[in-house]
Short mmCIF file of C-alpha atoms in Angstrom, two decimals:
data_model
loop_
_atom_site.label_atom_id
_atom_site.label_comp_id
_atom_site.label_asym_id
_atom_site.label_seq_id
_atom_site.Cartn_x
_atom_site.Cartn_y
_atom_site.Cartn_z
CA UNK N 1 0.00 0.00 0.00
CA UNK N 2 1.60 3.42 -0.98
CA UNK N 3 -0.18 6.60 0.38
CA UNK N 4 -0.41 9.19 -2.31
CA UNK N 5 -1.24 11.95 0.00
CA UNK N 6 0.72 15.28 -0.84
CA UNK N 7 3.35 16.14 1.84
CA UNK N 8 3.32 18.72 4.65
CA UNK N 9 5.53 21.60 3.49
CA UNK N 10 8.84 21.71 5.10
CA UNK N 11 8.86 24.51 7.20
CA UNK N 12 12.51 26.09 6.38
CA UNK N 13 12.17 28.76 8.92
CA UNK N 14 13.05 25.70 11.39
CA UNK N 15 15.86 24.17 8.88
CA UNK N 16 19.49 26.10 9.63
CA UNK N 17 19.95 28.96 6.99
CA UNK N 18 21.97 27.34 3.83
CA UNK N 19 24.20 30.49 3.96
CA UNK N 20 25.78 31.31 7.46
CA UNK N 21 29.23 32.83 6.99
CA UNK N 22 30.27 31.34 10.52
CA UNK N 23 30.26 27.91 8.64
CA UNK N 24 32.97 28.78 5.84
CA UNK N 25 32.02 26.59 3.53
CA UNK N 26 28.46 27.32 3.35
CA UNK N 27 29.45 30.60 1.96
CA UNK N 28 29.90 29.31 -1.52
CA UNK N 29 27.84 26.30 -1.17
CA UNK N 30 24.45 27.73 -0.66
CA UNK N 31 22.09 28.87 -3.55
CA UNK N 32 21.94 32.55 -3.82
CA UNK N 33 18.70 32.39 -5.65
CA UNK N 34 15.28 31.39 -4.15
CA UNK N 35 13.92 27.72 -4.27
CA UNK N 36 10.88 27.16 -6.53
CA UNK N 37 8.08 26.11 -4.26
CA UNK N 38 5.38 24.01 -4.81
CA UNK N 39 2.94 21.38 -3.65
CA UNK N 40 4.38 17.73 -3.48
CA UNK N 41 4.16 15.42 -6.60
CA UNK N 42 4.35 11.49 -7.29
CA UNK N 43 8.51 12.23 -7.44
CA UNK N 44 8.54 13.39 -3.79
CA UNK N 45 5.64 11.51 -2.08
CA UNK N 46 7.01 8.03 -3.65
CA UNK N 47 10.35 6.75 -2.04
CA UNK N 48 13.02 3.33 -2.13
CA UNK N 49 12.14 0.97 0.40
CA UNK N 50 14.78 -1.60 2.05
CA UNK N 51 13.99 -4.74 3.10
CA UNK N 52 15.58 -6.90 6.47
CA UNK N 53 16.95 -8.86 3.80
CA UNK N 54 19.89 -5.95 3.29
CA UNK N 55 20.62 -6.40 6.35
CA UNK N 56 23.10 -8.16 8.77
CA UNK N 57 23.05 -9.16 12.44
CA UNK N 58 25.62 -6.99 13.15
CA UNK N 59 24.79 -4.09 11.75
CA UNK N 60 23.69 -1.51 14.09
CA UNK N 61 26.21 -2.78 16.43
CA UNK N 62 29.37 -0.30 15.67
CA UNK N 63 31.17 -1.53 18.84
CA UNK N 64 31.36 -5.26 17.20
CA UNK N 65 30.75 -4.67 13.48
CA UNK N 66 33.85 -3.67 11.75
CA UNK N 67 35.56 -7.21 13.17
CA UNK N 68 32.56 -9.20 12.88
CA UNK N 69 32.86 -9.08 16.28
CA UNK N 70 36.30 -10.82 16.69
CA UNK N 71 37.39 -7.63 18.65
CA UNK N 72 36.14 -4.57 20.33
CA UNK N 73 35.70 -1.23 19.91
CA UNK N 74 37.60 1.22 22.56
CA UNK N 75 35.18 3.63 23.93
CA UNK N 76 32.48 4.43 26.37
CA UNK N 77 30.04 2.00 25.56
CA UNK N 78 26.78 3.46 24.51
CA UNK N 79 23.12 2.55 23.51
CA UNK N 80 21.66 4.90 21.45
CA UNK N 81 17.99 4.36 20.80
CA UNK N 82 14.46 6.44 20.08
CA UNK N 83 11.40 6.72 17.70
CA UNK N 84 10.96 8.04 13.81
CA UNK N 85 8.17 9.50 13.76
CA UNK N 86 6.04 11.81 11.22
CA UNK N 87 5.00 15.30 11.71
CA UNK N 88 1.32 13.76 12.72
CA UNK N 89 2.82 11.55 15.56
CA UNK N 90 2.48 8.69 13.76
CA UNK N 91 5.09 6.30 14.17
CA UNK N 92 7.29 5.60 11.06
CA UNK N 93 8.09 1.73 10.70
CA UNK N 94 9.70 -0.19 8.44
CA UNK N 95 12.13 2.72 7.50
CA UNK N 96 16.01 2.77 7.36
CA UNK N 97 18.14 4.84 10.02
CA UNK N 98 22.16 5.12 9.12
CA UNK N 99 24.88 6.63 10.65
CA UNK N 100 28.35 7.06 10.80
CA UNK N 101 30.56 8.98 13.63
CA UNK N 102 34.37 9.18 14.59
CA UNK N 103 35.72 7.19 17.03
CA UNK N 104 36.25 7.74 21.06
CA UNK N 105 39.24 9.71 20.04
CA UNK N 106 37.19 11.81 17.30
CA UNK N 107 39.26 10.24 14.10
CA UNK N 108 37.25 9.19 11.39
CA UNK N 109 38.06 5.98 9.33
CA UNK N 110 38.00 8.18 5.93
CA UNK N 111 40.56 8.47 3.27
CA UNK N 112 40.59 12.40 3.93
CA UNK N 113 40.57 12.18 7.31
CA UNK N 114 44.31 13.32 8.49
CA UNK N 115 43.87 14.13 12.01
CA UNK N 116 46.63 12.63 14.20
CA UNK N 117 44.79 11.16 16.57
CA UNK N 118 44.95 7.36 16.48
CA UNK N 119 42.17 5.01 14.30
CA UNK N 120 41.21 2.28 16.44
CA UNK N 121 41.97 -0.85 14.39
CA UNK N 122 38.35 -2.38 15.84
CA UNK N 123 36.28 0.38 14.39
CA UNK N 124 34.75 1.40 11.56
CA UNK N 125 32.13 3.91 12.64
CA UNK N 126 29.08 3.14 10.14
CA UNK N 127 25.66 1.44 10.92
CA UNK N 128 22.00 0.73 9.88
CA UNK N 129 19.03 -0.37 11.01
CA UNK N 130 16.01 -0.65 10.12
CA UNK N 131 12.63 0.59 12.27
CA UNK N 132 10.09 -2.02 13.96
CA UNK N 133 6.65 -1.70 13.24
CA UNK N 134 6.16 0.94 16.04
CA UNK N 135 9.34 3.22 14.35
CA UNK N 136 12.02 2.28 17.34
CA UNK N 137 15.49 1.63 16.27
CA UNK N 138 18.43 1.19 18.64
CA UNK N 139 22.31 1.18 17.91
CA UNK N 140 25.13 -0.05 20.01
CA UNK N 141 28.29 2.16 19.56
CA UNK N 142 30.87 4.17 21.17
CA UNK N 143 30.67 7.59 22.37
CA UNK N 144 32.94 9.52 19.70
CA UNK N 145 35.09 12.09 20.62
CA UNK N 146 35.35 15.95 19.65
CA UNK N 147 37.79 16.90 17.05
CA UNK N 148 39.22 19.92 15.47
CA UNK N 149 38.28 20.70 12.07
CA UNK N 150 39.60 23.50 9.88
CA UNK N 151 36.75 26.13 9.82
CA UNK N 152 37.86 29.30 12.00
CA UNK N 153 41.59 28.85 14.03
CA UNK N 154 40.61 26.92 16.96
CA UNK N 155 37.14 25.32 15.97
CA UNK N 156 36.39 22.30 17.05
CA UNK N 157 32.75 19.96 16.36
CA UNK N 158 31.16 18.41 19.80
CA UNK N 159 30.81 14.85 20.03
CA UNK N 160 28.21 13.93 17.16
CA UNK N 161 26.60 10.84 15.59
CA UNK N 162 25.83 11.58 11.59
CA UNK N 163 21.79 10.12 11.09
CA UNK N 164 20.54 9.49 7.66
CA UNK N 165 17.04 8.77 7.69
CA UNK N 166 14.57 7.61 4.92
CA UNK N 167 11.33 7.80 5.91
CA UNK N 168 8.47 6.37 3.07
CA UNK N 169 8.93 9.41 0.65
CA UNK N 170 11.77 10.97 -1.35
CA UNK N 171 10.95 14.51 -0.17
CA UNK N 172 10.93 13.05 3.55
CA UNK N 173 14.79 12.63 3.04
CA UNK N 174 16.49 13.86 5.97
CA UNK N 175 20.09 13.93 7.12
CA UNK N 176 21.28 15.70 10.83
CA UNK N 177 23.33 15.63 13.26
CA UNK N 178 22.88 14.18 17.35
CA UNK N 179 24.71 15.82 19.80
CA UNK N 180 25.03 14.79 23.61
CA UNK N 181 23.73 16.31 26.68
CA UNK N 182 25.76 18.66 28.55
CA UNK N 183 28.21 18.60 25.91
CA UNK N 184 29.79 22.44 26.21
CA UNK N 185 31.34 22.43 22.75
CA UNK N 186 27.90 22.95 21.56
CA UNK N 187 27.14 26.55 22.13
CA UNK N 188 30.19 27.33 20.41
CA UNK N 189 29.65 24.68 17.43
CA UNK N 190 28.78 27.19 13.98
CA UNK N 191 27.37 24.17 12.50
CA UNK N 192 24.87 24.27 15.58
CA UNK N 193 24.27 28.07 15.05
CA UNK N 194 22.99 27.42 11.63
CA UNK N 195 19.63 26.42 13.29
CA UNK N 196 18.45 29.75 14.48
CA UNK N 197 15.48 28.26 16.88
CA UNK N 198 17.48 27.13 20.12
CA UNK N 199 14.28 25.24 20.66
CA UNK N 200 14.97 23.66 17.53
CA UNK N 201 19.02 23.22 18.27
CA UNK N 202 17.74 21.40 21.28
CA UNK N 203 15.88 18.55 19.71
CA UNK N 204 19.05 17.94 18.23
CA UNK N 205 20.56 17.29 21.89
CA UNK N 206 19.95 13.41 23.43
CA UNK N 207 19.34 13.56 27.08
CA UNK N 208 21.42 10.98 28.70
CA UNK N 209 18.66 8.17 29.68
CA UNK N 210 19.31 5.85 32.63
CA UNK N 211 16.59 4.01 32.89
CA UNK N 212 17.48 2.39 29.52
CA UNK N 213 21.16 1.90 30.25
CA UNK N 214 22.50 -1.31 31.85
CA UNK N 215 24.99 -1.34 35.06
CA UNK N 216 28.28 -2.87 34.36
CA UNK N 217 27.52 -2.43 30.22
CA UNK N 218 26.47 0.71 28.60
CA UNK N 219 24.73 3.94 28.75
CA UNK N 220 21.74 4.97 26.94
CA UNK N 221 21.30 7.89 25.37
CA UNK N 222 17.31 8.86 23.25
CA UNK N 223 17.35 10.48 20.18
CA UNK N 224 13.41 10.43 18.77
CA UNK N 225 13.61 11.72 14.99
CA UNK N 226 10.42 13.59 13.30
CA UNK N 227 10.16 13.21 9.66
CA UNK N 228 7.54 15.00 7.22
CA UNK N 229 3.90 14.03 7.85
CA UNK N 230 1.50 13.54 4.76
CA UNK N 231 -1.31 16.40 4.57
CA UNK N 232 -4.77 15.06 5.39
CA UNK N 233 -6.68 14.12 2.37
CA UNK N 234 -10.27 14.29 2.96
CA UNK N 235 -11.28 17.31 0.27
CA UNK N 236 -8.37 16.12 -1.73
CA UNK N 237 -10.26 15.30 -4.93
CA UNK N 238 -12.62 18.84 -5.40
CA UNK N 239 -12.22 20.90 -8.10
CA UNK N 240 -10.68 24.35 -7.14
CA UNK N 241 -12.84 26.37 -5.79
CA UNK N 242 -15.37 24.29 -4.83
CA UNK I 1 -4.51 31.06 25.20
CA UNK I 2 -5.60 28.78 22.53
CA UNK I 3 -5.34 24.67 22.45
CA UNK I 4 -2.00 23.36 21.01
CA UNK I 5 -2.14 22.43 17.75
CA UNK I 6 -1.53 18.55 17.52
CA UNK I 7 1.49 18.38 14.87
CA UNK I 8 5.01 18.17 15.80
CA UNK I 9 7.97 19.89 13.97
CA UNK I 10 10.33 18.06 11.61
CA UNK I 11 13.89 17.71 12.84
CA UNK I 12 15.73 20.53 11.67
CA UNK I 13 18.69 19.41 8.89
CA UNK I 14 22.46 19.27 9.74
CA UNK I 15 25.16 19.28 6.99
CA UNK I 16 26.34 16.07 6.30
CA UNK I 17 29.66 17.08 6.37
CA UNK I 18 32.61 15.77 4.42
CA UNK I 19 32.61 11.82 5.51
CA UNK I 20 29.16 11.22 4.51
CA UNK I 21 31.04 8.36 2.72
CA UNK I 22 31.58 6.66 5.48
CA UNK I 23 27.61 6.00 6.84
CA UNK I 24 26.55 6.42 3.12
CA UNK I 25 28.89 4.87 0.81
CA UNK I 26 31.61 3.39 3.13
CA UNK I 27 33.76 1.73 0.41
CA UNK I 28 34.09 5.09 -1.21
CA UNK I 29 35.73 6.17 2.42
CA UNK I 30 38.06 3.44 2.27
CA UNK I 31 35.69 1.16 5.00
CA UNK I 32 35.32 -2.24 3.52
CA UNK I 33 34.03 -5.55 4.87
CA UNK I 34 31.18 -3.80 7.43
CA UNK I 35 28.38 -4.42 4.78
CA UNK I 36 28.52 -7.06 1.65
CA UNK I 37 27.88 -4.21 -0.54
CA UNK I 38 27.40 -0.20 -0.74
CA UNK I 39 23.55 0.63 -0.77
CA UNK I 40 22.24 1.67 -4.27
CA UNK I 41 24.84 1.28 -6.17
CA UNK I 42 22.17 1.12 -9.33
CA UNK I 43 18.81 1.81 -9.87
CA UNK I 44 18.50 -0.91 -12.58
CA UNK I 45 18.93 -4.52 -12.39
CA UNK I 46 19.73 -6.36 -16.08
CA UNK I 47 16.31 -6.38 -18.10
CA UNK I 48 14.81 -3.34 -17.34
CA UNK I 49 12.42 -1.66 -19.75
CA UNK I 50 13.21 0.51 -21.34
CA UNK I 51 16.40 2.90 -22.89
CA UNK I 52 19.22 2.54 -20.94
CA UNK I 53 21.04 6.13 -20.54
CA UNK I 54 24.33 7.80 -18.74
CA UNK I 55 24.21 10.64 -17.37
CA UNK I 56 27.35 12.75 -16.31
CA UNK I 57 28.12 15.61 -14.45
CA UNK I 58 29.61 18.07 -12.21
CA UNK I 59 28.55 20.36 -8.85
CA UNK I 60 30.04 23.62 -9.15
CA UNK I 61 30.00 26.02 -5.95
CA UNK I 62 30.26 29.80 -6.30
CA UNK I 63 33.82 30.20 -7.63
CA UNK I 64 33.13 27.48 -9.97
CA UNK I 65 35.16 24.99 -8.60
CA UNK I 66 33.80 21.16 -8.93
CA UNK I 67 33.37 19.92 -5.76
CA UNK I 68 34.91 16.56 -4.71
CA UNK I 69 32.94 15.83 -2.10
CA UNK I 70 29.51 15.72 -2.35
CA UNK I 71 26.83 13.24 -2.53
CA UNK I 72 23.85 12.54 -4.76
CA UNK I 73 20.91 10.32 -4.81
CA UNK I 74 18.59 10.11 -7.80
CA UNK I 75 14.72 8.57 -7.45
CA UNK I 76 12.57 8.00 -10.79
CA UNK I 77 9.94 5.90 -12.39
CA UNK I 78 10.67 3.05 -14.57
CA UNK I 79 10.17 3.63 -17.95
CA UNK I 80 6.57 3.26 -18.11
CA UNK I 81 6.66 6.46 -15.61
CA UNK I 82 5.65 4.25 -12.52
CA UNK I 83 7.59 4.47 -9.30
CA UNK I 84 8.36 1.25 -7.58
CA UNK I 85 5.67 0.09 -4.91
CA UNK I 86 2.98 1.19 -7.43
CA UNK I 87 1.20 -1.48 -9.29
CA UNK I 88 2.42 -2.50 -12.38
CA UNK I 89 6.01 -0.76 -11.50
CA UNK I 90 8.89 -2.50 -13.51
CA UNK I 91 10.46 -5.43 -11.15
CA UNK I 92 13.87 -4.39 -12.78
CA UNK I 93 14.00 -0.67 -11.33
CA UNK I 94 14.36 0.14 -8.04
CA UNK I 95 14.25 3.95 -9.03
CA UNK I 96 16.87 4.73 -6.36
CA UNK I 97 20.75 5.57 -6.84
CA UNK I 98 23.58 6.91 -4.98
CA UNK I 99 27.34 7.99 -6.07
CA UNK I 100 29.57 9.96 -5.43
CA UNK I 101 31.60 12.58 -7.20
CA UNK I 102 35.22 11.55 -7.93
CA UNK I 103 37.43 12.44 -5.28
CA UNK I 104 40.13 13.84 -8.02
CA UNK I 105 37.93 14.92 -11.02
CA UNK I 106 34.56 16.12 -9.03
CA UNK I 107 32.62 14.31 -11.85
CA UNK I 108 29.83 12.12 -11.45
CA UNK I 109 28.15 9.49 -13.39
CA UNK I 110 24.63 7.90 -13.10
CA UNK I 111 23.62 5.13 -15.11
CA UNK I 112 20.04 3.69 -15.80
CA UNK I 113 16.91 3.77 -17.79
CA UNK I 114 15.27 6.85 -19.04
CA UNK I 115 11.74 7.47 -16.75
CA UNK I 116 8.44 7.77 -18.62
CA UNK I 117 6.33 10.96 -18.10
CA UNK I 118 4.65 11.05 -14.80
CA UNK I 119 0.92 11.46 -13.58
CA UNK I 120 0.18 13.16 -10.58
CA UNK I 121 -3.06 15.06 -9.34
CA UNK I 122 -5.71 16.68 -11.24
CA UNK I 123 -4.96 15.32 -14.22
CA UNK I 124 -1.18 16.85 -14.19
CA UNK I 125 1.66 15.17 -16.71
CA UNK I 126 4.84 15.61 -15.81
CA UNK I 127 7.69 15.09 -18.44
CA UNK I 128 10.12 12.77 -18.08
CA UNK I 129 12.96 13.69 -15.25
CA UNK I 130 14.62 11.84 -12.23
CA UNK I 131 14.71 13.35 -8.87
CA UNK I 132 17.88 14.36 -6.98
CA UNK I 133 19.05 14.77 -3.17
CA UNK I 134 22.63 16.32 -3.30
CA UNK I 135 24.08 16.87 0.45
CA UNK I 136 27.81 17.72 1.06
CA UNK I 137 29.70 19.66 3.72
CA UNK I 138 28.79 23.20 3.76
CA UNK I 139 24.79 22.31 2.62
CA UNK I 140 22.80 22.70 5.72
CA UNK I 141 20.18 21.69 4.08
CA UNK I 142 19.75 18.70 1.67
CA UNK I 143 19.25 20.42 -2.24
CA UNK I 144 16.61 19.14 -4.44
CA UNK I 145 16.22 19.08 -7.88
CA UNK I 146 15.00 17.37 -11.25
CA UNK I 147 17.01 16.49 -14.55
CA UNK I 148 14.68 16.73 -17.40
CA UNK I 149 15.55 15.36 -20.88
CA UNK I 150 16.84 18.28 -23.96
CA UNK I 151 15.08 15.62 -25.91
CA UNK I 152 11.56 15.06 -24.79
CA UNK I 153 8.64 17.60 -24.95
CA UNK I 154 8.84 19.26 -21.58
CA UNK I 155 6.43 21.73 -23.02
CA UNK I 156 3.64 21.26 -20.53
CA UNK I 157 5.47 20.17 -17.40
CA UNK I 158 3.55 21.72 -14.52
CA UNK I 159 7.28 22.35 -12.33
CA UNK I 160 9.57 23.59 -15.14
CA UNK I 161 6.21 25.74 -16.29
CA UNK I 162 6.25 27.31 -12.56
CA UNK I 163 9.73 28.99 -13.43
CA UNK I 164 8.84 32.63 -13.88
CA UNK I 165 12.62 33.47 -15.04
CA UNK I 166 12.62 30.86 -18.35
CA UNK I 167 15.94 30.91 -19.33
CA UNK I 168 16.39 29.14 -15.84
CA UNK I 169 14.61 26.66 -16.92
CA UNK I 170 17.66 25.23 -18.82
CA UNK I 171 19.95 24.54 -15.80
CA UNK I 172 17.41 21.46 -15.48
CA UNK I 173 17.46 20.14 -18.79
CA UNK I 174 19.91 17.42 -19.52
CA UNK I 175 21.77 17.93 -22.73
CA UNK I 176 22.09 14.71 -25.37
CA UNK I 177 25.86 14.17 -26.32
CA UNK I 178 25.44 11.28 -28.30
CA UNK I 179 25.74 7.35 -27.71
CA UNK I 180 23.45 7.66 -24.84
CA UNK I 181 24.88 10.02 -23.02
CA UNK I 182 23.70 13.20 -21.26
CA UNK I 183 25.37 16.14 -19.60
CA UNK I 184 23.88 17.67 -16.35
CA UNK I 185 26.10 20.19 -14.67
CA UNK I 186 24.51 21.66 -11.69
CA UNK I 187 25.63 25.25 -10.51
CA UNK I 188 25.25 26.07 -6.35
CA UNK I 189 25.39 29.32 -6.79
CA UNK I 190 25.56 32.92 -9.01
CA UNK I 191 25.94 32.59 -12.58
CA UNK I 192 23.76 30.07 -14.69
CA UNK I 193 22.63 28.90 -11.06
CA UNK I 194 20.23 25.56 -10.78
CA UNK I 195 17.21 25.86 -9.72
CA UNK I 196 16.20 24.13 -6.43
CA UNK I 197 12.62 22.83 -5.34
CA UNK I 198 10.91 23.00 -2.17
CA UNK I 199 8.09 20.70 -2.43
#
């Protein structure tokens, strides 16, 4: 069953601004021009699915998954775990979550990565999961570390996780950033500023969550996700004006 | 004081930053043997309907430099202009791609079958095109937009029609080069600058 409905517009006012000079590269990387706005169409309210059958066991486990679990990743050992949902409150199931981070020292296992601090031979820093019917996804990783990164002289990013999210449309298509709670690199982040509603900066933030973590194992951390909900389509089918 | 309205917000966009690779396309990063394979690497499986096409191209910020790191992903019909999940959607199309451009040359390439014109609502048509997400470091904001074909009538197609500026309507049209082949340069910003949808 594919719903047809036309999608909620995004409301950009709560997006960051594409252009904020803080962020040096979004100076020549954000269109100068306005977008071209208009309601949804098959293009965006259609979208890929992925099966379980992409999928393996070890996938949203980045502590175990780059070894296949012959070795272990070196880190503070962290669950971290929440709900996609739609604008509407509806849960969104069925629906791929990646991500990708550094590791505990805040290196990333990329080709252009040249920071000096150590890889950790036992991680990889990618995973992917898929939601359950009731749009709850959980990942088992390490906390990564802050690093430096060549924006203004001394700028460095808070610990972050990288989400890519799906949802069940091509215009639902979301990538962001979680931060952690209490982290004080935040307020001084620029990629933070770009979101100009602190309100909105704060979803961004997972509270630390205790009653989910597990004594002598890991911590948990809740990151809930809201993707574009699907405008309501009672009067859909009226001719204009009617 | 009035009652809250019932709708929540949608999680506001982060830049994905330069090692998108690694959650995205991790053997492009240099991470190999996490999953069998990268995820989309076509949008076509052998026997799809339809004319099989390459498209190639380049993202060019402000000072017209081709960036090396960005990322795309491209969603169409099949070429009967049904998206998969819809009834009677070719078996052989997934619709969805992702890639990469090259880390030395900034060019990308996307190969599959050219979509069939599109209904939507109301009776609309839209012309042949496939859909694309590009996200890099420095884009807050994931950028949409639409290749449409130089060679098909895009004449009535309610989007490009929307464009009140019409010689913009040419950054979204996908030039024929022979053999197959199209050209789609897309521009982020000032002169001959694509034109990006919010819908």
């Amino acid at each position: 069953m594919t719903d047809t409905a036309a999608l909620m517009p995004r409301r950009r006012e709560m997006h960051p601004d594409p252009y904020y000079p803080d962020y040096k590269t979004s100076i020549t990387r954000s269109p100068s021009l306005p977008l071209l706005s208009m309601e949804s169409t098959p293009s965006e309210e259609t979208g890929p699915r992925f099966g379980h059958n992409k999928l393996g066991a070890l996938d949203n486990n980045l502590i175990c998954n780059y070894t296949q679990g012959k070795a272990l990743a070196v880190g503070e050992r962290i669950r971290v775990h929440g709900r996609v949902l739609d604008e509407l409150g509806r849960p969104v199931p069925h629906t791929l979550v990646e991500i990708w981070q550094a590791n505990a020292g805040g290196r990333y296992r990329h080709i252009k990565d040249t920071y000096f601090a150590p890889l950790d031979p036992n991680f990889g820093g990618c995973g992917r999961t898929i939601t359950d019917e009731n749009g709850y996804y959980e990942f088992m990783t390490i906390r990564p570390g802050a690093y430096p990164w060549p924006n203004r002289a001394n700028d460095w990013r808070p610990m972050h996780i990288h989400f890519s999210i799906f949802g069940h449309a091509f215009g639902q298509r979301l990538i962001s950033q979680m931060y952690f709670q209490g982290d004080p690199l935040i307020d001084l982040c620029p990629i933070a500023a770009t979101i100009r509603n602190r309100s909105q900066l704060d979803r961004l933030v997972a509270p630390l969550d205790m009653q989910n973590s597990r004594g002598m194992d890991y911590l948990a951390y809740k990151f809930d996700i809201v993707l574009r909900g699907r405008r309501q389509t009672m009067f859909e089918n009226k001719p204009e004006g009617m | 004081m009035t009652q809250p309205l019932d709708i929540l917000v949608e999680t506001p966009s982060q830049t994905a930053g330069p090692y998108v690779h690694i959650g995205c396309i991790p053997t492009f990063a240099g991470v190999e043997g996490v999953y069998p394979e990268d995820l989309g690497l076509s949008p076509i499986e052998d026997g799809a309907k339809g004319e099989v096409i390459t498209i190639v191209g380049s993202i060019y910020d402000g000072t017209g430099w081709a960036m090396r790191d960005a990322m795309l992903e491209s969603w169409q019909a099949d070429a009967a202009g049904v998206y998969p999940g819809q009834d009677g959607a070719d078996a052989k199309v997934s619709g969805f791609c992702r890639f990469a451009a090259d880390k030395d040359s900034g060019e990308f390439t996307l190969r599959t079958v050219k979509p069939g014109a599109v209904k939507g609502r109301n009776g609309q048509v839209f012309a042949p095109h496939i859909s694309l997400w590009i996200v890099a470091r420095g884009i807050n904001i994931g950028l949409n937009t639409r290749i449409y074909f130089e060679d098909e009538d895009n004449s009535a197609d309610p989007l490009l029609a929307r464009i009140e500026q019409r010689p913009r309507v040419d950054t979204l049209i996908a030039k024929n080069t022979g053999d197959g082949t199209y050209r789609f340069d897309i521009r982020l910003q000032g002169e001959g600058e694509t034109v990006f949808l919010d819908l």
